[in-house]
Amino acid sequence: MTTDTPARLLQLLSLLQTPREWPGGELADRLRVSRRTVRRDIDRLRELGYPVQATLGSDGGYRLVAGKAMPPLVLDDEEAVAIAVGLRAGAGHALEGVDEASVRALAKLEQVLPARLRHRVSTLQAATTPLTSGDGASIAPETLTAIASTVAGQERLRFAYRTKDGTESRRLTEPYRLVSTGRRWYLVAYDLDRDDWRTFRVDRVADPFATGARFTPRELPTGSAAEYLRRSIQLRPDAYEYELDVTFEAPADFVTTRLPTWLGTPVANPDAAADAAGGSGCRMRGTTNHPVEWVAMRLATLGCEFSVQGPPELVQCVRELGGRLSRSAGSASAAGTAGTAGTAGAAGTTGTAGAAGTAGAG
């Protein structure tokens, strides 16, 4: 019989979190207590905010149902490892919609994860390799969780940083927020050595170290970390924001699933030509400051015909890319054997289609 009431409540809660209805007699047997004790423990859980539903019957039954708030969860070892591995896999890349929440959840979980389970998580992650889309640089989950912990705890953070030109330095900061652009993670922080606010690309951060020194957060000039990052990017010398305008010979839902949402939202375009499957085309307009070379590559690998209406720099870039691909496929076809020529011919078809699609652009 379990006489430790808190331990018994946790054990009862763990049982109830299994999605099924538990007869009162079975719960009493599992906990080695009387049915009356089970009823008292159920009442205690309800007082703590857990919505336990009771059903009438000869034996009576209990089920944990959805409530107005998210109650704390009790996880067994396997569940904790599975969740940690999933959060680590997602935290290494900026995932739109769940990015910041996944990092916060991972930081909370790893803070209380026993050493033996943390070792299992690290071993499993080291033995697996995710197939990623290449939209952004990979980041070690430990880096993100270390930064997230200092943000939440208002603790000064020291780290090594490498700038775009390769210059390395040590920074001492008061971390304010982690911000995801959908492609990269950025840290907005107050740089104590430079006595000013700064933004740091997290994939260029190394050896983050929580100093233990607490601080009172300063007031951010823009009020919002996301707005501060947006202005910071726009003010950089190499930043060039332009209006993107592209039509596709494919349905909007096809394009939406294959391009990052921060490039723009494809909408049905009645004037666009129908695609090979007979569906209507779509048009995407948006504003971005990403290199036109990168945008051209994403468009070229989309898997459908498209036409770039603007800006002129992207039109030219896509035209040059299409010509380069066609020439490369043509050279391989001329120099190869019959088998190689067949393969190159297939590639040449794609390249020619891309070139043809871009030639009419603009």
mmCIF file of N, CA and C in Angstrom, residues 78-202:
data_model
loop_
_atom_site.group_PDB
_atom_site.id
_atom_site.type_symbol
_atom_site.label_atom_id
_atom_site.label_comp_id
_atom_site.label_asym_id
_atom_site.label_seq_id
_atom_site.Cartn_x
_atom_site.Cartn_y
_atom_site.Cartn_z
ATOM 1 N N GLU A 78 10.134 6.403 -21.408
ATOM 2 C CA GLU A 78 10.075 6.314 -22.869
ATOM 3 C C GLU A 78 9.389 7.530 -23.478
ATOM 4 N N GLU A 79 8.320 8.015 -22.828
ATOM 5 C CA GLU A 79 7.609 9.187 -23.340
ATOM 6 C C GLU A 79 8.487 10.432 -23.268
ATOM 7 N N ALA A 80 9.220 10.583 -22.172
ATOM 8 C CA ALA A 80 10.091 11.753 -22.027
ATOM 9 C C ALA A 80 11.182 11.753 -23.084
ATOM 10 N N VAL A 81 11.785 10.589 -23.335
ATOM 11 C CA VAL A 81 12.830 10.484 -24.355
ATOM 12 C C VAL A 81 12.260 10.798 -25.735
ATOM 13 N N ALA A 82 11.078 10.251 -26.057
ATOM 14 C CA ALA A 82 10.473 10.477 -27.368
ATOM 15 C C ALA A 82 10.186 11.957 -27.609
ATOM 16 N N ILE A 83 9.648 12.635 -26.597
ATOM 17 C CA ILE A 83 9.329 14.056 -26.754
ATOM 18 C C ILE A 83 10.605 14.884 -26.885
ATOM 19 N N ALA A 84 11.616 14.567 -26.080
ATOM 20 C CA ALA A 84 12.872 15.318 -26.142
ATOM 21 C C ALA A 84 13.542 15.168 -27.497
ATOM 22 N N VAL A 85 13.545 13.954 -28.047
ATOM 23 C CA VAL A 85 14.151 13.716 -29.358
ATOM 24 C C VAL A 85 13.402 14.509 -30.432
ATOM 25 N N GLY A 86 12.067 14.493 -30.371
ATOM 26 C CA GLY A 86 11.281 15.234 -31.354
ATOM 27 C C GLY A 86 11.511 16.730 -31.272
ATOM 28 N N LEU A 87 11.565 17.262 -30.048
ATOM 29 C CA LEU A 87 11.798 18.696 -29.884
ATOM 30 C C LEU A 87 13.202 19.085 -30.325
ATOM 31 N N ARG A 88 14.181 18.235 -30.031
ATOM 32 C CA ARG A 88 15.551 18.524 -30.481
ATOM 33 C C ARG A 88 15.628 18.561 -31.996
ATOM 34 N N ALA A 89 14.957 17.619 -32.658
ATOM 35 C CA ALA A 89 14.994 17.574 -34.127
ATOM 36 C C ALA A 89 14.389 18.835 -34.721
ATOM 37 N N GLY A 90 13.300 19.320 -34.106
ATOM 38 C CA GLY A 90 12.659 20.523 -34.623
ATOM 39 C C GLY A 90 13.382 21.797 -34.252
ATOM 40 N N ALA A 91 14.037 21.789 -33.086
ATOM 41 C CA ALA A 91 14.685 23.015 -32.613
ATOM 42 C C ALA A 91 15.912 23.376 -33.427
ATOM 43 N N GLY A 92 16.526 22.415 -34.092
ATOM 44 C CA GLY A 92 17.726 22.701 -34.861
ATOM 45 C C GLY A 92 17.471 23.511 -36.102
ATOM 46 N N HIS A 93 16.204 23.661 -36.487
ATOM 47 C CA HIS A 93 15.849 24.462 -37.659
ATOM 48 C C HIS A 93 14.692 25.366 -37.278
ATOM 49 N N ALA A 94 14.599 26.495 -37.927
ATOM 50 C CA ALA A 94 13.515 27.431 -37.635
ATOM 51 C C ALA A 94 12.242 26.918 -38.278
ATOM 52 N N LEU A 95 11.318 26.434 -37.477
ATOM 53 C CA LEU A 95 10.082 25.871 -37.985
ATOM 54 C C LEU A 95 8.949 26.851 -37.726
ATOM 55 N N GLU A 96 8.368 27.360 -38.795
ATOM 56 C CA GLU A 96 7.374 28.414 -38.650
ATOM 57 C C GLU A 96 6.141 27.901 -37.916
ATOM 58 N N GLY A 97 5.665 28.679 -36.961
ATOM 59 C CA GLY A 97 4.462 28.335 -36.231
ATOM 60 C C GLY A 97 4.728 27.656 -34.910
ATOM 61 N N VAL A 98 5.782 26.829 -34.826
ATOM 62 C CA VAL A 98 6.075 26.113 -33.583
ATOM 63 C C VAL A 98 7.496 26.369 -33.105
ATOM 64 N N ASP A 99 8.212 27.262 -33.789
ATOM 65 C CA ASP A 99 9.633 27.431 -33.536
ATOM 66 C C ASP A 99 9.952 27.847 -32.106
ATOM 67 N N GLU A 100 9.462 29.017 -31.662
ATOM 68 C CA GLU A 100 9.815 29.507 -30.337
ATOM 69 C C GLU A 100 9.205 28.638 -29.238
ATOM 70 N N ALA A 101 7.985 28.146 -29.469
ATOM 71 C CA ALA A 101 7.342 27.287 -28.472
ATOM 72 C C ALA A 101 8.111 25.987 -28.294
ATOM 73 N N SER A 102 8.639 25.416 -29.385
ATOM 74 C CA SER A 102 9.380 24.163 -29.281
ATOM 75 C C SER A 102 10.672 24.356 -28.492
ATOM 76 N N VAL A 103 11.326 25.499 -28.657
ATOM 77 C CA VAL A 103 12.562 25.762 -27.907
ATOM 78 C C VAL A 103 12.258 25.946 -26.423
ATOM 79 N N ARG A 104 11.188 26.672 -26.096
ATOM 80 C CA ARG A 104 10.818 26.849 -24.693
ATOM 81 C C ARG A 104 10.488 25.508 -24.048
ATOM 82 N N ALA A 105 9.723 24.676 -24.763
ATOM 83 C CA ALA A 105 9.362 23.369 -24.222
ATOM 84 C C ALA A 105 10.594 22.492 -24.033
ATOM 85 N N LEU A 106 11.520 22.539 -24.994
ATOM 86 C CA LEU A 106 12.733 21.740 -24.887
ATOM 87 C C LEU A 106 13.579 22.195 -23.698
ATOM 88 N N ALA A 107 13.674 23.505 -23.486
ATOM 89 C CA ALA A 107 14.455 24.017 -22.360
ATOM 90 C C ALA A 107 13.862 23.565 -21.033
ATOM 91 N N LYS A 108 12.538 23.587 -20.923
ATOM 92 C CA LYS A 108 11.885 23.151 -19.690
ATOM 93 C C LYS A 108 12.091 21.656 -19.461
ATOM 94 N N LEU A 109 11.959 20.862 -20.520
ATOM 95 C CA LEU A 109 12.089 19.411 -20.376
ATOM 96 C C LEU A 109 13.513 19.009 -20.015
ATOM 97 N N GLU A 110 14.497 19.597 -20.694
ATOM 98 C CA GLU A 110 15.878 19.199 -20.434
ATOM 99 C C GLU A 110 16.368 19.686 -19.067
ATOM 100 N N GLN A 111 15.707 20.694 -18.516
ATOM 101 C CA GLN A 111 16.084 21.169 -17.189
ATOM 102 C C GLN A 111 15.812 20.114 -16.122
ATOM 103 N N VAL A 112 14.759 19.318 -16.326
ATOM 104 C CA VAL A 112 14.374 18.320 -15.316
ATOM 105 C C VAL A 112 14.645 16.892 -15.773
ATOM 106 N N LEU A 113 15.194 16.719 -16.965
ATOM 107 C CA LEU A 113 15.434 15.372 -17.476
ATOM 108 C C LEU A 113 16.582 14.715 -16.702
ATOM 109 N N PRO A 114 16.366 13.539 -16.138
ATOM 110 C CA PRO A 114 17.452 12.853 -15.404
ATOM 111 C C PRO A 114 18.642 12.581 -16.317
ATOM 112 N N ALA A 115 19.829 12.497 -15.723
ATOM 113 C CA ALA A 115 21.056 12.308 -16.502
ATOM 114 C C ALA A 115 20.998 11.053 -17.362
ATOM 115 N N ARG A 116 20.416 9.972 -16.828
ATOM 116 C CA ARG A 116 20.365 8.723 -17.589
ATOM 117 C C ARG A 116 19.491 8.875 -18.833
ATOM 118 N N LEU A 117 18.409 9.667 -18.726
ATOM 119 C CA LEU A 117 17.547 9.876 -19.886
ATOM 120 C C LEU A 117 18.174 10.868 -20.854
ATOM 121 N N ARG A 118 18.873 11.874 -20.321
ATOM 122 C CA ARG A 118 19.547 12.834 -21.199
ATOM 123 C C ARG A 118 20.596 12.123 -22.051
ATOM 124 N N HIS A 119 21.270 11.143 -21.471
ATOM 125 C CA HIS A 119 22.258 10.367 -22.223
ATOM 126 C C HIS A 119 21.574 9.567 -23.324
ATOM 127 N N ARG A 120 20.410 8.995 -23.037
ATOM 128 C CA ARG A 120 19.683 8.235 -24.065
ATOM 129 C C ARG A 120 19.250 9.144 -25.211
ATOM 130 N N VAL A 121 18.802 10.341 -24.887
ATOM 131 C CA VAL A 121 18.378 11.285 -25.923
ATOM 132 C C VAL A 121 19.557 11.661 -26.815
ATOM 133 N N SER A 122 20.702 11.983 -26.198
ATOM 134 C CA SER A 122 21.887 12.375 -26.967
ATOM 135 C C SER A 122 22.382 11.231 -27.840
ATOM 136 N N THR A 123 22.360 10.014 -27.307
ATOM 137 C CA THR A 123 22.809 8.850 -28.074
ATOM 138 C C THR A 123 21.918 8.621 -29.281
ATOM 139 N N LEU A 124 20.608 8.711 -29.078
ATOM 140 C CA LEU A 124 19.675 8.489 -30.180
ATOM 141 C C LEU A 124 19.812 9.567 -31.241
ATOM 142 N N GLN A 125 19.977 10.816 -30.811
ATOM 143 C CA GLN A 125 20.114 11.889 -31.799
ATOM 144 C C GLN A 125 21.417 11.761 -32.584
ATOM 145 N N ALA A 126 22.493 11.340 -31.908
ATOM 146 C CA ALA A 126 23.783 11.200 -32.592
ATOM 147 C C ALA A 126 23.743 10.087 -33.627
ATOM 148 N N ALA A 127 22.856 9.118 -33.453
ATOM 149 C CA ALA A 127 22.789 7.971 -34.360
ATOM 150 C C ALA A 127 21.828 8.187 -35.510
ATOM 151 N N THR A 128 21.151 9.337 -35.555
ATOM 152 C CA THR A 128 20.182 9.592 -36.618
ATOM 153 C C THR A 128 20.553 10.860 -37.367
ATOM 154 N N THR A 129 20.136 10.914 -38.632
ATOM 155 C CA THR A 129 20.400 12.083 -39.475
ATOM 156 C C THR A 129 19.099 12.500 -40.139
ATOM 157 N N PRO A 130 18.614 13.727 -39.881
ATOM 158 C CA PRO A 130 17.370 14.171 -40.506
ATOM 159 C C PRO A 130 17.608 14.606 -41.951
ATOM 160 N N LEU A 131 16.608 14.376 -42.796
ATOM 161 C CA LEU A 131 16.644 14.877 -44.164
ATOM 162 C C LEU A 131 15.935 16.213 -44.167
ATOM 163 N N THR A 132 16.693 17.311 -44.204
ATOM 164 C CA THR A 132 16.127 18.642 -44.092
ATOM 165 C C THR A 132 16.050 19.312 -45.452
ATOM 166 N N SER A 133 15.282 20.398 -45.507
ATOM 167 C CA SER A 133 15.042 21.081 -46.780
ATOM 168 C C SER A 133 16.157 22.035 -47.158
ATOM 169 N N GLY A 134 17.033 22.362 -46.219
ATOM 170 C CA GLY A 134 18.136 23.270 -46.536
ATOM 171 C C GLY A 134 17.738 24.724 -46.564
ATOM 172 N N ASP A 135 16.564 25.057 -45.974
ATOM 173 C CA ASP A 135 16.113 26.440 -45.984
ATOM 174 C C ASP A 135 16.954 27.328 -45.081
ATOM 175 N N GLY A 136 17.562 26.766 -44.053
ATOM 176 C CA GLY A 136 18.341 27.566 -43.133
ATOM 177 C C GLY A 136 19.453 26.742 -42.524
ATOM 178 N N ALA A 137 20.374 27.420 -41.847
ATOM 179 C CA ALA A 137 21.504 26.727 -41.250
ATOM 180 C C ALA A 137 21.072 25.907 -40.040
ATOM 181 N N SER A 138 21.708 24.748 -39.867
ATOM 182 C CA SER A 138 21.403 23.903 -38.723
ATOM 183 C C SER A 138 22.024 24.501 -37.462
ATOM 184 N N ILE A 139 21.357 24.268 -36.331
ATOM 185 C CA ILE A 139 21.812 24.788 -35.053
ATOM 186 C C ILE A 139 21.751 23.662 -34.038
ATOM 187 N N ALA A 140 22.784 23.543 -33.222
ATOM 188 C CA ALA A 140 22.783 22.531 -32.169
ATOM 189 C C ALA A 140 21.672 22.858 -31.172
ATOM 190 N N PRO A 141 20.806 21.887 -30.848
ATOM 191 C CA PRO A 141 19.731 22.157 -29.883
ATOM 192 C C PRO A 141 20.256 22.672 -28.551
ATOM 193 N N GLU A 142 21.462 22.210 -28.153
ATOM 194 C CA GLU A 142 22.032 22.678 -26.893
ATOM 195 C C GLU A 142 22.267 24.184 -26.901
ATOM 196 N N THR A 143 22.626 24.723 -28.081
ATOM 197 C CA THR A 143 22.840 26.167 -28.195
ATOM 198 C C THR A 143 21.533 26.917 -27.979
ATOM 199 N N LEU A 144 20.477 26.444 -28.626
ATOM 200 C CA LEU A 144 19.187 27.104 -28.487
ATOM 201 C C LEU A 144 18.658 27.026 -27.061
ATOM 202 N N THR A 145 18.750 25.857 -26.443
ATOM 203 C CA THR A 145 18.215 25.717 -25.094
ATOM 204 C C THR A 145 19.028 26.529 -24.085
ATOM 205 N N ALA A 146 20.343 26.620 -24.307
ATOM 206 C CA ALA A 146 21.178 27.433 -23.403
ATOM 207 C C ALA A 146 20.780 28.896 -23.489
ATOM 208 N N ILE A 147 20.556 29.373 -24.705
ATOM 209 C CA ILE A 147 20.155 30.770 -24.882
ATOM 210 C C ILE A 147 18.757 30.997 -24.325
ATOM 211 N N ALA A 148 17.830 30.073 -24.635
ATOM 212 C CA ALA A 148 16.451 30.220 -24.159
ATOM 213 C C ALA A 148 16.392 30.252 -22.640
ATOM 214 N N SER A 149 17.219 29.464 -21.985
ATOM 215 C CA SER A 149 17.228 29.432 -20.522
ATOM 216 C C SER A 149 17.682 30.763 -19.934
ATOM 217 N N THR A 150 18.685 31.397 -20.557
ATOM 218 C CA THR A 150 19.149 32.695 -20.046
ATOM 219 C C THR A 150 18.135 33.796 -20.321
ATOM 220 N N VAL A 151 17.409 33.681 -21.430
ATOM 221 C CA VAL A 151 16.347 34.661 -21.712
ATOM 222 C C VAL A 151 15.267 34.554 -20.642
ATOM 223 N N ALA A 152 14.827 33.322 -20.379
ATOM 224 C CA ALA A 152 13.761 33.113 -19.400
ATOM 225 C C ALA A 152 14.214 33.481 -17.991
ATOM 226 N N GLY A 153 15.470 33.186 -17.662
ATOM 227 C CA GLY A 153 15.966 33.451 -16.319
ATOM 228 C C GLY A 153 16.577 34.820 -16.134
ATOM 229 N N GLN A 154 16.568 35.656 -17.197
ATOM 230 C CA GLN A 154 17.166 36.999 -17.151
ATOM 231 C C GLN A 154 18.586 36.919 -16.595
ATOM 232 N N GLU A 155 19.396 36.096 -17.278
ATOM 233 C CA GLU A 155 20.762 35.820 -16.847
ATOM 234 C C GLU A 155 21.728 36.212 -17.966
ATOM 235 N N ARG A 156 22.798 36.894 -17.619
ATOM 236 C CA ARG A 156 23.759 37.337 -18.631
ATOM 237 C C ARG A 156 24.390 36.156 -19.348
ATOM 238 N N LEU A 157 24.607 36.343 -20.660
ATOM 239 C CA LEU A 157 25.086 35.259 -21.518
ATOM 240 C C LEU A 157 26.390 35.663 -22.194
ATOM 241 N N ARG A 158 27.377 34.780 -22.113
ATOM 242 C CA ARG A 158 28.648 34.993 -22.805
ATOM 243 C C ARG A 158 28.778 33.940 -23.901
ATOM 244 N N PHE A 159 29.273 34.332 -25.072
ATOM 245 C CA PHE A 159 29.424 33.376 -26.164
ATOM 246 C C PHE A 159 30.456 33.869 -27.169
ATOM 247 N N ALA A 160 30.921 32.936 -27.996
ATOM 248 C CA ALA A 160 31.813 33.270 -29.109
ATOM 249 C C ALA A 160 30.941 33.549 -30.324
ATOM 250 N N TYR A 161 31.338 34.559 -31.118
ATOM 251 C CA TYR A 161 30.522 34.928 -32.274
ATOM 252 C C TYR A 161 31.403 35.142 -33.498
ATOM 253 N N ARG A 162 30.905 34.653 -34.632
ATOM 254 C CA ARG A 162 31.607 34.788 -35.907
ATOM 255 C C ARG A 162 30.747 35.627 -36.853
ATOM 256 N N THR A 163 31.291 36.731 -37.344
ATOM 257 C CA THR A 163 30.543 37.604 -38.248
ATOM 258 C C THR A 163 30.554 37.051 -39.668
ATOM 259 N N LYS A 164 29.865 37.753 -40.555
ATOM 260 C CA LYS A 164 29.740 37.295 -41.934
ATOM 261 C C LYS A 164 31.090 37.167 -42.622
ATOM 262 N N ASP A 165 32.035 38.051 -42.309
ATOM 263 C CA ASP A 165 33.340 38.007 -42.962
ATOM 264 C C ASP A 165 34.330 37.081 -42.242
ATOM 265 N N GLY A 166 33.850 36.351 -41.227
ATOM 266 C CA GLY A 166 34.702 35.385 -40.541
ATOM 267 C C GLY A 166 35.392 35.907 -39.299
ATOM 268 N N THR A 167 35.201 37.181 -38.966
ATOM 269 C CA THR A 167 35.819 37.741 -37.770
ATOM 270 C C THR A 167 35.204 37.121 -36.517
ATOM 271 N N GLU A 168 36.063 36.678 -35.599
ATOM 272 C CA GLU A 168 35.584 36.034 -34.373
ATOM 273 C C GLU A 168 35.813 36.938 -33.166
ATOM 274 N N SER A 169 34.890 36.876 -32.219
ATOM 275 C CA SER A 169 34.995 37.698 -31.017
ATOM 276 C C SER A 169 34.222 37.025 -29.891
ATOM 277 N N ARG A 170 34.443 37.514 -28.661
ATOM 278 C CA ARG A 170 33.691 37.062 -27.503
ATOM 279 C C ARG A 170 32.698 38.153 -27.112
ATOM 280 N N ARG A 171 31.470 37.771 -26.822
ATOM 281 C CA ARG A 171 30.445 38.749 -26.490
ATOM 282 C C ARG A 171 29.858 38.463 -25.103
ATOM 283 N N LEU A 172 29.605 39.513 -24.367
ATOM 284 C CA LEU A 172 28.903 39.436 -23.095
ATOM 285 C C LEU A 172 27.608 40.223 -23.258
ATOM 286 N N THR A 173 26.480 39.558 -23.099
ATOM 287 C CA THR A 173 25.198 40.172 -23.438
ATOM 288 C C THR A 173 24.157 39.968 -22.347
ATOM 289 N N GLU A 174 23.115 40.794 -22.450
ATOM 290 C CA GLU A 174 21.890 40.585 -21.696
ATOM 291 C C GLU A 174 20.840 40.131 -22.704
ATOM 292 N N PRO A 175 20.606 38.817 -22.802
ATOM 293 C CA PRO A 175 19.705 38.287 -23.841
ATOM 294 C C PRO A 175 18.265 38.734 -23.609
ATOM 295 N N TYR A 176 17.613 39.163 -24.671
ATOM 296 C CA TYR A 176 16.249 39.682 -24.553
ATOM 297 C C TYR A 176 15.219 38.705 -25.134
ATOM 298 N N ARG A 177 15.398 38.317 -26.392
ATOM 299 C CA ARG A 177 14.464 37.387 -27.019
ATOM 300 C C ARG A 177 15.163 36.586 -28.127
ATOM 301 N N LEU A 178 14.682 35.364 -28.340
ATOM 302 C CA LEU A 178 15.016 34.592 -29.532
ATOM 303 C C LEU A 178 13.918 34.847 -30.558
ATOM 304 N N VAL A 179 14.301 35.120 -31.802
ATOM 305 C CA VAL A 179 13.328 35.419 -32.848
ATOM 306 C C VAL A 179 13.613 34.519 -34.043
ATOM 307 N N SER A 180 12.577 33.913 -34.576
ATOM 308 C CA SER A 180 12.702 33.084 -35.773
ATOM 309 C C SER A 180 12.112 33.813 -36.967
ATOM 310 N N THR A 181 12.842 33.805 -38.077
ATOM 311 C CA THR A 181 12.331 34.414 -39.304
ATOM 312 C C THR A 181 11.660 33.389 -40.202
ATOM 313 N N GLY A 182 11.613 32.123 -39.765
ATOM 314 C CA GLY A 182 11.106 31.054 -40.602
ATOM 315 C C GLY A 182 12.221 30.344 -41.333
ATOM 316 N N ARG A 183 13.405 30.968 -41.379
ATOM 317 C CA ARG A 183 14.568 30.374 -42.054
ATOM 318 C C ARG A 183 15.788 30.350 -41.146
ATOM 319 N N ARG A 184 15.851 31.332 -40.239
ATOM 320 C CA ARG A 184 16.987 31.422 -39.329
ATOM 321 C C ARG A 184 16.517 31.859 -37.949
ATOM 322 N N TRP A 185 17.360 31.542 -36.940
ATOM 323 C CA TRP A 185 17.157 32.018 -35.578
ATOM 324 C C TRP A 185 18.060 33.223 -35.332
ATOM 325 N N TYR A 186 17.533 34.222 -34.626
ATOM 326 C CA TYR A 186 18.308 35.391 -34.237
ATOM 327 C C TYR A 186 18.130 35.616 -32.734
ATOM 328 N N LEU A 187 19.174 36.129 -32.103
ATOM 329 C CA LEU A 187 19.114 36.556 -30.713
ATOM 330 C C LEU A 187 19.152 38.075 -30.676
ATOM 331 N N VAL A 188 18.147 38.668 -30.058
ATOM 332 C CA VAL A 188 18.149 40.107 -29.808
ATOM 333 C C VAL A 188 18.643 40.297 -28.386
ATOM 334 N N ALA A 189 19.735 41.030 -28.216
ATOM 335 C CA ALA A 189 20.352 41.169 -26.901
ATOM 336 C C ALA A 189 21.041 42.521 -26.773
ATOM 337 N N TYR A 190 21.276 42.915 -25.527
ATOM 338 C CA TYR A 190 22.032 44.138 -25.263
ATOM 339 C C TYR A 190 23.492 43.746 -25.081
ATOM 340 N N ASP A 191 24.363 44.271 -25.956
ATOM 341 C CA ASP A 191 25.787 43.951 -25.920
ATOM 342 C C ASP A 191 26.469 44.878 -24.904
ATOM 343 N N LEU A 192 26.932 44.296 -23.800
ATOM 344 C CA LEU A 192 27.525 45.108 -22.731
ATOM 345 C C LEU A 192 28.855 45.720 -23.125
ATOM 346 N N ASP A 193 29.634 45.038 -23.955
ATOM 347 C CA ASP A 193 30.923 45.580 -24.382
ATOM 348 C C ASP A 193 30.765 46.755 -25.339
ATOM 349 N N ARG A 194 29.711 46.738 -26.134
ATOM 350 C CA ARG A 194 29.478 47.809 -27.106
ATOM 351 C C ARG A 194 28.423 48.801 -26.629
ATOM 352 N N ASP A 195 27.846 48.521 -25.475
ATOM 353 C CA ASP A 195 26.878 49.423 -24.850
ATOM 354 C C ASP A 195 25.746 49.792 -25.805
ATOM 355 N N ASP A 196 25.190 48.767 -26.471
ATOM 356 C CA ASP A 196 24.114 49.022 -27.420
ATOM 357 C C ASP A 196 23.398 47.701 -27.721
ATOM 358 N N TRP A 197 22.221 47.833 -28.321
ATOM 359 C CA TRP A 197 21.461 46.652 -28.722
ATOM 360 C C TRP A 197 22.069 46.043 -29.980
ATOM 361 N N ARG A 198 22.027 44.721 -30.077
ATOM 362 C CA ARG A 198 22.555 44.009 -31.233
ATOM 363 C C ARG A 198 21.666 42.812 -31.569
ATOM 364 N N THR A 199 21.747 42.357 -32.812
ATOM 365 C CA THR A 199 21.108 41.095 -33.221
ATOM 366 C C THR A 199 22.211 40.138 -33.643
ATOM 367 N N PHE A 200 22.067 38.875 -33.256
ATOM 368 C CA PHE A 200 23.068 37.859 -33.554
ATOM 369 C C PHE A 200 22.399 36.661 -34.231
ATOM 370 N N ARG A 201 22.983 36.202 -35.333
ATOM 371 C CA ARG A 201 22.508 34.960 -35.942
ATOM 372 C C ARG A 201 22.954 33.796 -35.061
ATOM 373 N N VAL A 202 22.002 32.980 -34.635
ATOM 374 C CA VAL A 202 22.320 31.934 -33.675
ATOM 375 C C VAL A 202 23.198 30.846 -34.295
#
